[in-house]
């Protein structure tokens, strides 16, 4: 399963999300929405106005969600 984390610099919830994914041994790709207009449009298109936005296959969510992250392992 491909996991993408849309984030921006100096984001506390983004850092917490990376750490939780790392602890779970889960591979993911980070895309910075502050430098990638297409990524920003994707996040807005999904209906979110905050980061991180985590996309996993058919599921997606915003914010630090340890419950969702632990369900991935």
JSON list of C-alpha atoms in Angstrom, two decimals:
[
{"chain": "A", "resi": 1, "resn": "UNK", "atom": "CA", "xyz": [0.00, 0.00, 0.00]},
{"chain": "A", "resi": 2, "resn": "UNK", "atom": "CA", "xyz": [1.28, 3.45, -0.89]},
{"chain": "A", "resi": 3, "resn": "UNK", "atom": "CA", "xyz": [1.14, 6.07, 1.88]},
{"chain": "A", "resi": 4, "resn": "UNK", "atom": "CA", "xyz": [1.56, 9.77, 1.18]},
{"chain": "A", "resi": 5, "resn": "UNK", "atom": "CA", "xyz": [1.85, 12.46, 3.84]},
{"chain": "A", "resi": 6, "resn": "UNK", "atom": "CA", "xyz": [1.13, 15.97, 2.61]},
{"chain": "A", "resi": 7, "resn": "UNK", "atom": "CA", "xyz": [2.82, 18.44, 4.95]},
{"chain": "A", "resi": 8, "resn": "UNK", "atom": "CA", "xyz": [4.56, 21.78, 5.32]},
{"chain": "A", "resi": 9, "resn": "UNK", "atom": "CA", "xyz": [7.66, 22.95, 7.20]},
{"chain": "A", "resi": 10, "resn": "UNK", "atom": "CA", "xyz": [7.54, 23.55, 10.97]},
{"chain": "A", "resi": 11, "resn": "UNK", "atom": "CA", "xyz": [4.35, 21.52, 11.40]},
{"chain": "A", "resi": 12, "resn": "UNK", "atom": "CA", "xyz": [4.16, 19.90, 14.85]},
{"chain": "A", "resi": 13, "resn": "UNK", "atom": "CA", "xyz": [1.39, 17.46, 13.90]},
{"chain": "A", "resi": 14, "resn": "UNK", "atom": "CA", "xyz": [3.33, 16.50, 10.76]},
{"chain": "A", "resi": 15, "resn": "UNK", "atom": "CA", "xyz": [6.40, 15.66, 12.85]},
{"chain": "A", "resi": 16, "resn": "UNK", "atom": "CA", "xyz": [4.30, 13.60, 15.25]},
{"chain": "A", "resi": 17, "resn": "UNK", "atom": "CA", "xyz": [2.84, 11.73, 12.27]},
{"chain": "A", "resi": 18, "resn": "UNK", "atom": "CA", "xyz": [6.31, 10.97, 10.82]},
{"chain": "A", "resi": 19, "resn": "UNK", "atom": "CA", "xyz": [7.50, 9.68, 14.20]},
{"chain": "A", "resi": 20, "resn": "UNK", "atom": "CA", "xyz": [4.48, 7.41, 14.62]},
{"chain": "A", "resi": 21, "resn": "UNK", "atom": "CA", "xyz": [4.89, 6.02, 11.10]},
{"chain": "A", "resi": 22, "resn": "UNK", "atom": "CA", "xyz": [8.60, 5.46, 11.71]},
{"chain": "A", "resi": 23, "resn": "UNK", "atom": "CA", "xyz": [7.93, 3.69, 15.03]},
{"chain": "A", "resi": 24, "resn": "UNK", "atom": "CA", "xyz": [5.51, 1.39, 13.23]},
{"chain": "A", "resi": 25, "resn": "UNK", "atom": "CA", "xyz": [8.05, 0.64, 10.50]},
{"chain": "A", "resi": 26, "resn": "UNK", "atom": "CA", "xyz": [5.65, 2.01, 7.90]},
{"chain": "A", "resi": 27, "resn": "UNK", "atom": "CA", "xyz": [7.06, 3.33, 4.61]},
{"chain": "A", "resi": 28, "resn": "UNK", "atom": "CA", "xyz": [5.67, 6.65, 3.40]},
{"chain": "A", "resi": 29, "resn": "UNK", "atom": "CA", "xyz": [6.35, 9.51, 1.05]},
{"chain": "A", "resi": 30, "resn": "UNK", "atom": "CA", "xyz": [6.31, 13.15, 2.20]},
{"chain": "A", "resi": 31, "resn": "UNK", "atom": "CA", "xyz": [5.15, 15.91, -0.13]},
{"chain": "A", "resi": 32, "resn": "UNK", "atom": "CA", "xyz": [5.58, 19.55, 0.91]},
{"chain": "A", "resi": 33, "resn": "UNK", "atom": "CA", "xyz": [2.46, 21.49, -0.10]},
{"chain": "A", "resi": 34, "resn": "UNK", "atom": "CA", "xyz": [4.26, 24.81, 0.39]},
{"chain": "A", "resi": 35, "resn": "UNK", "atom": "CA", "xyz": [6.46, 24.09, -2.65]},
{"chain": "A", "resi": 36, "resn": "UNK", "atom": "CA", "xyz": [4.19, 21.87, -4.75]},
{"chain": "A", "resi": 37, "resn": "UNK", "atom": "CA", "xyz": [1.09, 23.57, -6.19]},
{"chain": "A", "resi": 38, "resn": "UNK", "atom": "CA", "xyz": [-0.39, 20.29, -7.44]},
{"chain": "A", "resi": 39, "resn": "UNK", "atom": "CA", "xyz": [-0.06, 18.76, -3.98]},
{"chain": "A", "resi": 40, "resn": "UNK", "atom": "CA", "xyz": [-1.74, 21.80, -2.43]},
{"chain": "A", "resi": 41, "resn": "UNK", "atom": "CA", "xyz": [-4.58, 21.46, -4.93]},
{"chain": "A", "resi": 42, "resn": "UNK", "atom": "CA", "xyz": [-4.90, 17.75, -4.04]},
{"chain": "A", "resi": 43, "resn": "UNK", "atom": "CA", "xyz": [-5.23, 18.54, -0.33]},
{"chain": "A", "resi": 44, "resn": "UNK", "atom": "CA", "xyz": [-7.84, 21.24, -0.99]},
{"chain": "A", "resi": 45, "resn": "UNK", "atom": "CA", "xyz": [-9.65, 18.91, -3.40]},
{"chain": "A", "resi": 46, "resn": "UNK", "atom": "CA", "xyz": [-9.93, 16.31, -0.66]},
{"chain": "A", "resi": 47, "resn": "UNK", "atom": "CA", "xyz": [-11.63, 18.96, 1.47]},
{"chain": "A", "resi": 48, "resn": "UNK", "atom": "CA", "xyz": [-8.82, 19.69, 3.94]},
{"chain": "A", "resi": 49, "resn": "UNK", "atom": "CA", "xyz": [-7.50, 23.02, 5.15]},
{"chain": "A", "resi": 50, "resn": "UNK", "atom": "CA", "xyz": [-4.82, 21.72, 7.52]},
{"chain": "A", "resi": 51, "resn": "UNK", "atom": "CA", "xyz": [-1.86, 19.37, 7.39]},
{"chain": "A", "resi": 52, "resn": "UNK", "atom": "CA", "xyz": [-0.75, 16.72, 7.69]},
{"chain": "A", "resi": 53, "resn": "UNK", "atom": "CA", "xyz": [-3.06, 14.98, 5.27]},
{"chain": "A", "resi": 54, "resn": "UNK", "atom": "CA", "xyz": [-2.34, 11.27, 5.08]},
{"chain": "A", "resi": 55, "resn": "UNK", "atom": "CA", "xyz": [-3.54, 9.33, 2.04]},
{"chain": "A", "resi": 56, "resn": "UNK", "atom": "CA", "xyz": [-3.51, 5.52, 2.15]},
{"chain": "A", "resi": 57, "resn": "UNK", "atom": "CA", "xyz": [-5.14, 3.82, -0.79]},
{"chain": "A", "resi": 58, "resn": "UNK", "atom": "CA", "xyz": [-8.84, 4.65, -0.46]},
{"chain": "A", "resi": 59, "resn": "UNK", "atom": "CA", "xyz": [-8.61, 6.23, 3.03]},
{"chain": "A", "resi": 60, "resn": "UNK", "atom": "CA", "xyz": [-7.40, 9.70, 3.99]},
{"chain": "A", "resi": 61, "resn": "UNK", "atom": "CA", "xyz": [-7.43, 11.95, 7.04]},
{"chain": "A", "resi": 62, "resn": "UNK", "atom": "CA", "xyz": [-6.02, 15.20, 8.38]},
{"chain": "A", "resi": 63, "resn": "UNK", "atom": "CA", "xyz": [-4.11, 15.86, 11.57]},
{"chain": "A", "resi": 64, "resn": "UNK", "atom": "CA", "xyz": [-2.16, 13.55, 13.84]},
{"chain": "A", "resi": 65, "resn": "UNK", "atom": "CA", "xyz": [-4.26, 10.37, 14.12]},
{"chain": "A", "resi": 66, "resn": "UNK", "atom": "CA", "xyz": [-2.40, 7.69, 16.10]},
{"chain": "A", "resi": 67, "resn": "UNK", "atom": "CA", "xyz": [-5.47, 5.45, 15.91]},
{"chain": "A", "resi": 68, "resn": "UNK", "atom": "CA", "xyz": [-5.41, 5.46, 12.11]},
{"chain": "A", "resi": 69, "resn": "UNK", "atom": "CA", "xyz": [-1.63, 5.06, 11.99]},
{"chain": "A", "resi": 70, "resn": "UNK", "atom": "CA", "xyz": [-1.63, 2.05, 14.32]},
{"chain": "A", "resi": 71, "resn": "UNK", "atom": "CA", "xyz": [-4.31, 0.42, 12.14]},
{"chain": "A", "resi": 72, "resn": "UNK", "atom": "CA", "xyz": [-1.83, 0.52, 9.23]},
{"chain": "A", "resi": 73, "resn": "UNK", "atom": "CA", "xyz": [0.68, -1.84, 10.85]}
]
